[in-house]
PDB file of C-alpha atoms in Angstrom:
ATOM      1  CA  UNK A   1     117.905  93.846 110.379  1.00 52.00           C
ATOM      2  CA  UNK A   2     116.592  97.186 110.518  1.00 59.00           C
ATOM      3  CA  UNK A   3     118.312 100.096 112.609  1.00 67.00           C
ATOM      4  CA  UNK A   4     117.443  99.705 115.953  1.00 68.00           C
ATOM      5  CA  UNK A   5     115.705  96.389 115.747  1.00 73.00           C
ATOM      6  CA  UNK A   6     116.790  92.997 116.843  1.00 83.00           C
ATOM      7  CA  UNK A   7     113.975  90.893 117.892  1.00 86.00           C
ATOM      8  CA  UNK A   8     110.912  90.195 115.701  1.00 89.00           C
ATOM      9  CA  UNK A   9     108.149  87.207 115.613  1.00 92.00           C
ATOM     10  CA  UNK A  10     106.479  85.374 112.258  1.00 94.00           C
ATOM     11  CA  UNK A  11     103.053  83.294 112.003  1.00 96.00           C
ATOM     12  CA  UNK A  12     101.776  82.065 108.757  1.00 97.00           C
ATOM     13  CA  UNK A  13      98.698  80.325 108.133  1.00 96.00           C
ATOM     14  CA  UNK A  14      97.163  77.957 106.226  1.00 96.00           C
ATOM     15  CA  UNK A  15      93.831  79.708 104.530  1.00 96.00           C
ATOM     16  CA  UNK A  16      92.371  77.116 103.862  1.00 94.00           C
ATOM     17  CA  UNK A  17      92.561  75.103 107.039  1.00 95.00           C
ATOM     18  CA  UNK A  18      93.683  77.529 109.430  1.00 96.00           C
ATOM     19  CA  UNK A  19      96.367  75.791 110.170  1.00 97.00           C
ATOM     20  CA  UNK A  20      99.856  77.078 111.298  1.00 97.00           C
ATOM     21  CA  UNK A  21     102.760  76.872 109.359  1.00 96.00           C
ATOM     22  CA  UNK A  22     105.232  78.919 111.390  1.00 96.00           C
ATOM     23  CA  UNK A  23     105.171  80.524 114.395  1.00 94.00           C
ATOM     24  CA  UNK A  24     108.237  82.176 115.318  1.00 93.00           C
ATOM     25  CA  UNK A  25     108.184  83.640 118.823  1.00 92.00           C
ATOM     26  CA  UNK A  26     111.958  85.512 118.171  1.00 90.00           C
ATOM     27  CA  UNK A  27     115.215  85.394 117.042  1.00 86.00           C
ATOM     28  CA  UNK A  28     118.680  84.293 118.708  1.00 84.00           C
ATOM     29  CA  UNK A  29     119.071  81.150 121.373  1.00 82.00           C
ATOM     30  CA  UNK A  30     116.264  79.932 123.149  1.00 80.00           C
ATOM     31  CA  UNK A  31     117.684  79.611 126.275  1.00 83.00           C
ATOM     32  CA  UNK A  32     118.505  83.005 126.822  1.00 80.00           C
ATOM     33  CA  UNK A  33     115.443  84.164 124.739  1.00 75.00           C
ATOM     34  CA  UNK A  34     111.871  82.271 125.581  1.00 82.00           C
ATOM     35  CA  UNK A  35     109.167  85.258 125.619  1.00 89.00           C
ATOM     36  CA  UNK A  36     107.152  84.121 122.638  1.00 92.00           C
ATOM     37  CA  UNK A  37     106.588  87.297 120.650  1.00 93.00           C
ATOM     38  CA  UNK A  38     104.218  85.740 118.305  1.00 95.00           C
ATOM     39  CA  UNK A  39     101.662  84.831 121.250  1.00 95.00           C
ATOM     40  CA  UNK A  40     102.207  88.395 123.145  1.00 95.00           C
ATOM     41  CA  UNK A  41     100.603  91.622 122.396  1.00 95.00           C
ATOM     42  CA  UNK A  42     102.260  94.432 120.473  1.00 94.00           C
ATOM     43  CA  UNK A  43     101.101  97.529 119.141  1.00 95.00           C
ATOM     44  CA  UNK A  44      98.950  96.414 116.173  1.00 95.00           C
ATOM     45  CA  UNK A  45      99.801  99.941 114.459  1.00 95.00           C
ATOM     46  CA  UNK A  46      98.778 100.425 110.831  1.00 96.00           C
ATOM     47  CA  UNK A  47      97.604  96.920 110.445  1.00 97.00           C
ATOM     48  CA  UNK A  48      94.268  98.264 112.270  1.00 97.00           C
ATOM     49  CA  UNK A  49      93.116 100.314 108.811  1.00 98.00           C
ATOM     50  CA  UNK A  50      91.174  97.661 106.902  1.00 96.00           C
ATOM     51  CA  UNK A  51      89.129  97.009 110.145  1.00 97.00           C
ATOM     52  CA  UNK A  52      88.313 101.071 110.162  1.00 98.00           C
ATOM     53  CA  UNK A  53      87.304 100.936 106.460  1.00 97.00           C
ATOM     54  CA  UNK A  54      85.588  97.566 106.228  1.00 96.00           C
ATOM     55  CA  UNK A  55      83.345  99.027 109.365  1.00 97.00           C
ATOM     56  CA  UNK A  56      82.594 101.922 107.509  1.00 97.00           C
ATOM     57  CA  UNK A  57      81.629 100.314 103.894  1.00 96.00           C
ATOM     58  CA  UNK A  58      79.790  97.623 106.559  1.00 94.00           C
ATOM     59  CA  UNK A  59      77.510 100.307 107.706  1.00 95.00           C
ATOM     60  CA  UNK A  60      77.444 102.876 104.740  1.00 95.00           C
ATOM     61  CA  UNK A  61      79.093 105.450 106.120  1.00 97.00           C
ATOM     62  CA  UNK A  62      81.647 105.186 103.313  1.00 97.00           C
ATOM     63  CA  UNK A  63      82.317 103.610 100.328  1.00 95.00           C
ATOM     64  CA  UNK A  64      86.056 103.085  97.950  1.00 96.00           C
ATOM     65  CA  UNK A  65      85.242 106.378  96.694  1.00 97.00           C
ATOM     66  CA  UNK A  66      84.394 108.295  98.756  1.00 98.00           C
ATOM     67  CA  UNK A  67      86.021 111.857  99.523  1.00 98.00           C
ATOM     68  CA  UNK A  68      87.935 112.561 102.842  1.00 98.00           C
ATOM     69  CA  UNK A  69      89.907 115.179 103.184  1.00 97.00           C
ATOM     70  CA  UNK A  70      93.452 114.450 104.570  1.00 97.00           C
ATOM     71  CA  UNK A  71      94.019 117.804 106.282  1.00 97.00           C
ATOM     72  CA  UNK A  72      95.074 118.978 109.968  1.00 94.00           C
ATOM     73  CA  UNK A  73      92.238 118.010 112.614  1.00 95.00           C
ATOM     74  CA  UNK A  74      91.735 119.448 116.378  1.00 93.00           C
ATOM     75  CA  UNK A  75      90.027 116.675 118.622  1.00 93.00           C
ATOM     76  CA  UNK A  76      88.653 117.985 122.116  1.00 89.00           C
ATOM     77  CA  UNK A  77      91.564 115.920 124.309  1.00 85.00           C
ATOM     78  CA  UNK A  78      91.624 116.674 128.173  1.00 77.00           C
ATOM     79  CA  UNK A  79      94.929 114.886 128.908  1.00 82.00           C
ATOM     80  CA  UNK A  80      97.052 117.128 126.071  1.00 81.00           C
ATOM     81  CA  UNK A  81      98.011 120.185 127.898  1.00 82.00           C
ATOM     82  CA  UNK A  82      96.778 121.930 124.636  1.00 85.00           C
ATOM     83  CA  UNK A  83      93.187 120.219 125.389  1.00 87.00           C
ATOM     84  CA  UNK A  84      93.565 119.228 121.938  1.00 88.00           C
ATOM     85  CA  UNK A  85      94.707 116.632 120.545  1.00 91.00           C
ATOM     86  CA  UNK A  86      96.064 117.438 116.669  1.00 93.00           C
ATOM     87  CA  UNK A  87      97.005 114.190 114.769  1.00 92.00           C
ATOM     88  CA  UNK A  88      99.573 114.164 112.089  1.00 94.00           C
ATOM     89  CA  UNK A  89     100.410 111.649 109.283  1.00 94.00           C
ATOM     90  CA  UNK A  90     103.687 109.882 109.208  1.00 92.00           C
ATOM     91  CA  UNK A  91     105.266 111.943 107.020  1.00 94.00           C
ATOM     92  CA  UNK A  92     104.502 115.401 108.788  1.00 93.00           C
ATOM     93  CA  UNK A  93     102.186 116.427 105.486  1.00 94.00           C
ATOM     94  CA  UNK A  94      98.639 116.604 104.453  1.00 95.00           C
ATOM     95  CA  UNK A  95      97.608 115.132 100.557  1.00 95.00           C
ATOM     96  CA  UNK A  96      94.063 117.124 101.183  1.00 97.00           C
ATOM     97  CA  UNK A  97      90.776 115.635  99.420  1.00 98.00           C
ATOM     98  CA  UNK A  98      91.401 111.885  98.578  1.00 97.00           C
ATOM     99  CA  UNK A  99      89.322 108.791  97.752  1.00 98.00           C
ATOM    100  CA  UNK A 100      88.901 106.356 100.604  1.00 98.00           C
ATOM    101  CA  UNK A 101      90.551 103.542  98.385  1.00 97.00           C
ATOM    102  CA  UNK A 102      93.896 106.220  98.277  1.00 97.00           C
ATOM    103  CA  UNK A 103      93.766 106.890 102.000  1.00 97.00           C
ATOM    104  CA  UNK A 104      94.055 102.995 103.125  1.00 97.00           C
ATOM    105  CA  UNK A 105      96.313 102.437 100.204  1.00 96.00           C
ATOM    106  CA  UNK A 106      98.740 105.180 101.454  1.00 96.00           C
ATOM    107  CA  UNK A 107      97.904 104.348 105.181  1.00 97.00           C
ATOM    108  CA  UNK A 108      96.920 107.837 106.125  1.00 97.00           C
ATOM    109  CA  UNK A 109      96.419 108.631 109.603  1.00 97.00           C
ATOM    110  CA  UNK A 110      93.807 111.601 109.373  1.00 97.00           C
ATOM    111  CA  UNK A 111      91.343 109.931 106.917  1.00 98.00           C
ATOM    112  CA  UNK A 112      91.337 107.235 109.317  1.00 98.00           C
ATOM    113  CA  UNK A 113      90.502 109.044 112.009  1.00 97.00           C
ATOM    114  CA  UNK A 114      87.701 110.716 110.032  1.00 97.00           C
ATOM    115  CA  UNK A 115      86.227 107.193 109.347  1.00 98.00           C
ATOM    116  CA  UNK A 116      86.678 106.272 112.745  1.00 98.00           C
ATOM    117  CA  UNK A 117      85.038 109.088 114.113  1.00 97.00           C
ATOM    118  CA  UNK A 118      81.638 108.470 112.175  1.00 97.00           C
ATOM    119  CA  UNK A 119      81.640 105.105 112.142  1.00 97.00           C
ATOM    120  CA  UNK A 120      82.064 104.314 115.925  1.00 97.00           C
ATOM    121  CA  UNK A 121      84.892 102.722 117.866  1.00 97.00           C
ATOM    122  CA  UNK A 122      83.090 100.141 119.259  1.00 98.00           C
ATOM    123  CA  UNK A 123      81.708  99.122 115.933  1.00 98.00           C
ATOM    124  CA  UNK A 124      85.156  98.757 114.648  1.00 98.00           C
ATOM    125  CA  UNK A 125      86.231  96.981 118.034  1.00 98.00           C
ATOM    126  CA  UNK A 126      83.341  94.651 117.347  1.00 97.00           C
ATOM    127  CA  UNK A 127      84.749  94.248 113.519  1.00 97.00           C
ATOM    128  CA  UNK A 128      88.105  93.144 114.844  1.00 97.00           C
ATOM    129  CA  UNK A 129      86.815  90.944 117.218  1.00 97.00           C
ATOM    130  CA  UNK A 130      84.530  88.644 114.723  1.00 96.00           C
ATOM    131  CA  UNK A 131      87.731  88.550 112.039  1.00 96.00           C
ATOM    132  CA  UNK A 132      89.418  86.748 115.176  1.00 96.00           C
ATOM    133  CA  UNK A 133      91.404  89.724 117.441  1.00 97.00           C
ATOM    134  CA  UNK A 134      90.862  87.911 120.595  1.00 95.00           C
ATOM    135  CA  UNK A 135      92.374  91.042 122.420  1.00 96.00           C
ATOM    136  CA  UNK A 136      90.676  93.741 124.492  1.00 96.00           C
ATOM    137  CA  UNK A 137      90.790  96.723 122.886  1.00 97.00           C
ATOM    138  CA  UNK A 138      89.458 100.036 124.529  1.00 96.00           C
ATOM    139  CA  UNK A 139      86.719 102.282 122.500  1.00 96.00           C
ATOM    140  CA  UNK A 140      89.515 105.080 121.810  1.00 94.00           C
ATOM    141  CA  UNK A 141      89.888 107.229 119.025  1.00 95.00           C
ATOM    142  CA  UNK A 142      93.764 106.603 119.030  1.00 94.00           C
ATOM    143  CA  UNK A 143      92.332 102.972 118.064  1.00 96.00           C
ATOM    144  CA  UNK A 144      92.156 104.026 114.654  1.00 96.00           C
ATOM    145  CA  UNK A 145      96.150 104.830 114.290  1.00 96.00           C
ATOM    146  CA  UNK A 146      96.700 101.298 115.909  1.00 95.00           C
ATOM    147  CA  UNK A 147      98.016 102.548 119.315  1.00 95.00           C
ATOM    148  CA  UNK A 148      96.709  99.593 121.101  1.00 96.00           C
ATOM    149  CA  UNK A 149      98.088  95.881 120.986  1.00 97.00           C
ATOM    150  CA  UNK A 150      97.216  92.537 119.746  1.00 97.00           C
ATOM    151  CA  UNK A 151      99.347  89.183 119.193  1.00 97.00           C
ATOM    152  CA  UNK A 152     100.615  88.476 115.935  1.00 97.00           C
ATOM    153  CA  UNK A 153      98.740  85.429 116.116  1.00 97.00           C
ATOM    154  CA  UNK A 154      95.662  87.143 116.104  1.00 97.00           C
ATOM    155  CA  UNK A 155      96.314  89.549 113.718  1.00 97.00           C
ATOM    156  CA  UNK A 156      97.083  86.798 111.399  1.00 97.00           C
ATOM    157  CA  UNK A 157      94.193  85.107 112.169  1.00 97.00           C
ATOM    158  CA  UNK A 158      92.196  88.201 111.168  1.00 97.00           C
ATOM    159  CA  UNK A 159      93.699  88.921 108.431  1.00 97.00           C
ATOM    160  CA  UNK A 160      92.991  85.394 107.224  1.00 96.00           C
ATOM    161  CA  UNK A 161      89.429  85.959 107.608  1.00 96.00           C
ATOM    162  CA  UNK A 162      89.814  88.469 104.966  1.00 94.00           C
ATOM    163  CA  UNK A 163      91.361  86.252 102.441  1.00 94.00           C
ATOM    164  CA  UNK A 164      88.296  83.884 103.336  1.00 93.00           C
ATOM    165  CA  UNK A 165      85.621  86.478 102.389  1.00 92.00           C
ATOM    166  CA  UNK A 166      84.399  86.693 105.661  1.00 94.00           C
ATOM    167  CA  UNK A 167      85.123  83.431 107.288  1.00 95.00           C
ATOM    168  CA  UNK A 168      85.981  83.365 110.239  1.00 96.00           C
ATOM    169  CA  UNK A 169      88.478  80.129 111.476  1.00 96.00           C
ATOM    170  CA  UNK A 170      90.081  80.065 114.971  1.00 96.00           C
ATOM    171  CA  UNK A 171      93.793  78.969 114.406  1.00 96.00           C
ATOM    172  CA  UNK A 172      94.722  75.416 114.643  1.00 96.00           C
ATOM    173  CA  UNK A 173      98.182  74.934 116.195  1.00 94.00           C
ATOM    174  CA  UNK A 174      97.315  70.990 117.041  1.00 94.00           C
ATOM    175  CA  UNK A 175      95.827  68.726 114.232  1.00 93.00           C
ATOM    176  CA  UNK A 176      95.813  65.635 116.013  1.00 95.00           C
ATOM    177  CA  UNK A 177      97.316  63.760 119.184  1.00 96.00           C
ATOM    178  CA  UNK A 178      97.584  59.788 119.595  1.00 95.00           C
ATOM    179  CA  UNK A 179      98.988  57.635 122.142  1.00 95.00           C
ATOM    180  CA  UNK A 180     101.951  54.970 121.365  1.00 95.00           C
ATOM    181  CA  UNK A 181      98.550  52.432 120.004  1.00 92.00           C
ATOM    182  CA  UNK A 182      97.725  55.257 117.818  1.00 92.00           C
ATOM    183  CA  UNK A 183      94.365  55.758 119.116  1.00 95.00           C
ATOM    184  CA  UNK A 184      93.340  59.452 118.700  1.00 94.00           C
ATOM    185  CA  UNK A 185      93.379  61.371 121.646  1.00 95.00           C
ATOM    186  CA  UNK A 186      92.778  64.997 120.384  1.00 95.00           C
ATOM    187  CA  UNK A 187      91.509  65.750 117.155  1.00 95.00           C
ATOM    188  CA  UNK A 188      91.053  69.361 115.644  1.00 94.00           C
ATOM    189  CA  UNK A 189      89.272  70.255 112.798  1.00 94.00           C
ATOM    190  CA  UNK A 190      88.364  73.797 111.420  1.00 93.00           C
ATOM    191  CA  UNK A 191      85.179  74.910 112.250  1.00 93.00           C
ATOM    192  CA  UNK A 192      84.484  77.665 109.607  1.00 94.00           C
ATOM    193  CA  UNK A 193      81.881  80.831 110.804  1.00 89.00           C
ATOM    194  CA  UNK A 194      80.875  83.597 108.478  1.00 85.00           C
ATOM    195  CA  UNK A 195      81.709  86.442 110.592  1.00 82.00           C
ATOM    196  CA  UNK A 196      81.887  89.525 107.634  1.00 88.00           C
ATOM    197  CA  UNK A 197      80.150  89.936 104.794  1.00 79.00           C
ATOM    198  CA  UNK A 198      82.563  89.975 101.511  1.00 73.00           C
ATOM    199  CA  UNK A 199      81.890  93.268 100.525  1.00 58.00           C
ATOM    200  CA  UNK A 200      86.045  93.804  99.623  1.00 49.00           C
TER     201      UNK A 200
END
């Protein structure tokens, strides 16, 4: 394990079917550990990007290669005493005029902030949503950086929707249910939406 770490949660699904194939809600005996981490919100972090950049290409306010310029940014911010607030990237430097194809490649944190700010938070909220986030996530800019949270689950789900093209399948944990006669009491099957376009 990482320094620092000792809990952690896994979901993997089934593309095709959206099926689950694990969900792991943590690590260590279930007795003494039963908050499912896979089913509870955590910062989504990083893992927010594509849903910046696929808004933006969505709308044309970008495309791959376009030019952003990864350099320092002041954003009007009443609750920093500065007024500002002054994003950084993760490591502490600037990589200055890059393609939009670099800047999610290298997950930079000012490009996406660019992006976000012309494309519209609650275009990219609406993005997320229709890929599967179930979530509530707040039109903020810090949105962009991934500094609000979403369950694993979700996320997964989402990011399925990507691999579909644009489909959009809510997650089966349940295929089907019978009783001891074996008549079906609960059947699930996917129901399949085209949510995106497949534009990536």
């Amino acid at each position: 394990a990482a320094a620092g770490i000792n809990q952690g949660a896994i979901v993997t699904l089934d593309v095709d079917t959206a099926e689950i194939r694990v969900l792991v809600g943590g690590v260590g005996n279930f007795w003494q550990y039963q908050y499912n981490r896979a089913t509870n919100p955590h910062t989504i972090g990083s893992a927010i990007k594509p849903f910046v950049y696929l808004t933006a290409f969505m709308n044309g306010v970008i495309d791959p290669s376009t030019i952003i310029d990864d350099a320092p940014i002041k954003i009007p911010d009443v609750s920093q005493e500065s007024g500002y607030w002054k994003p950084s990237n993760f490591d502490n430097e600037f990589h200055g005029p890059i393609t939009a194809r670099a800047a999610l490649i290298f997950s930079r944190n000012i490009p996406a902030i660019k992006v976000a700010m012309k494309t519209g938070i609650n275009n990219i909220i609406d993005t997320a949503h229709k890929a599967g986030i179930k979530s509530k996530l707040e039109p903020l800019l810090s949105l962009a950086l991934g500094a609000q949270a979403v369950t694993p689950l979700e996320l997964a789900t989402a990011y399925s929707t990507f691999a579909r093209g644009g489909v959009q399948i809510d997650p089966i944990l349940i295929r089907k249910i019978t009783d001891s006669q074996g008549r079906v009491l609960e059947l699930n099957k996917p129901v399949a939406k085209n949510s995106l376009p497949e534009m990536y």
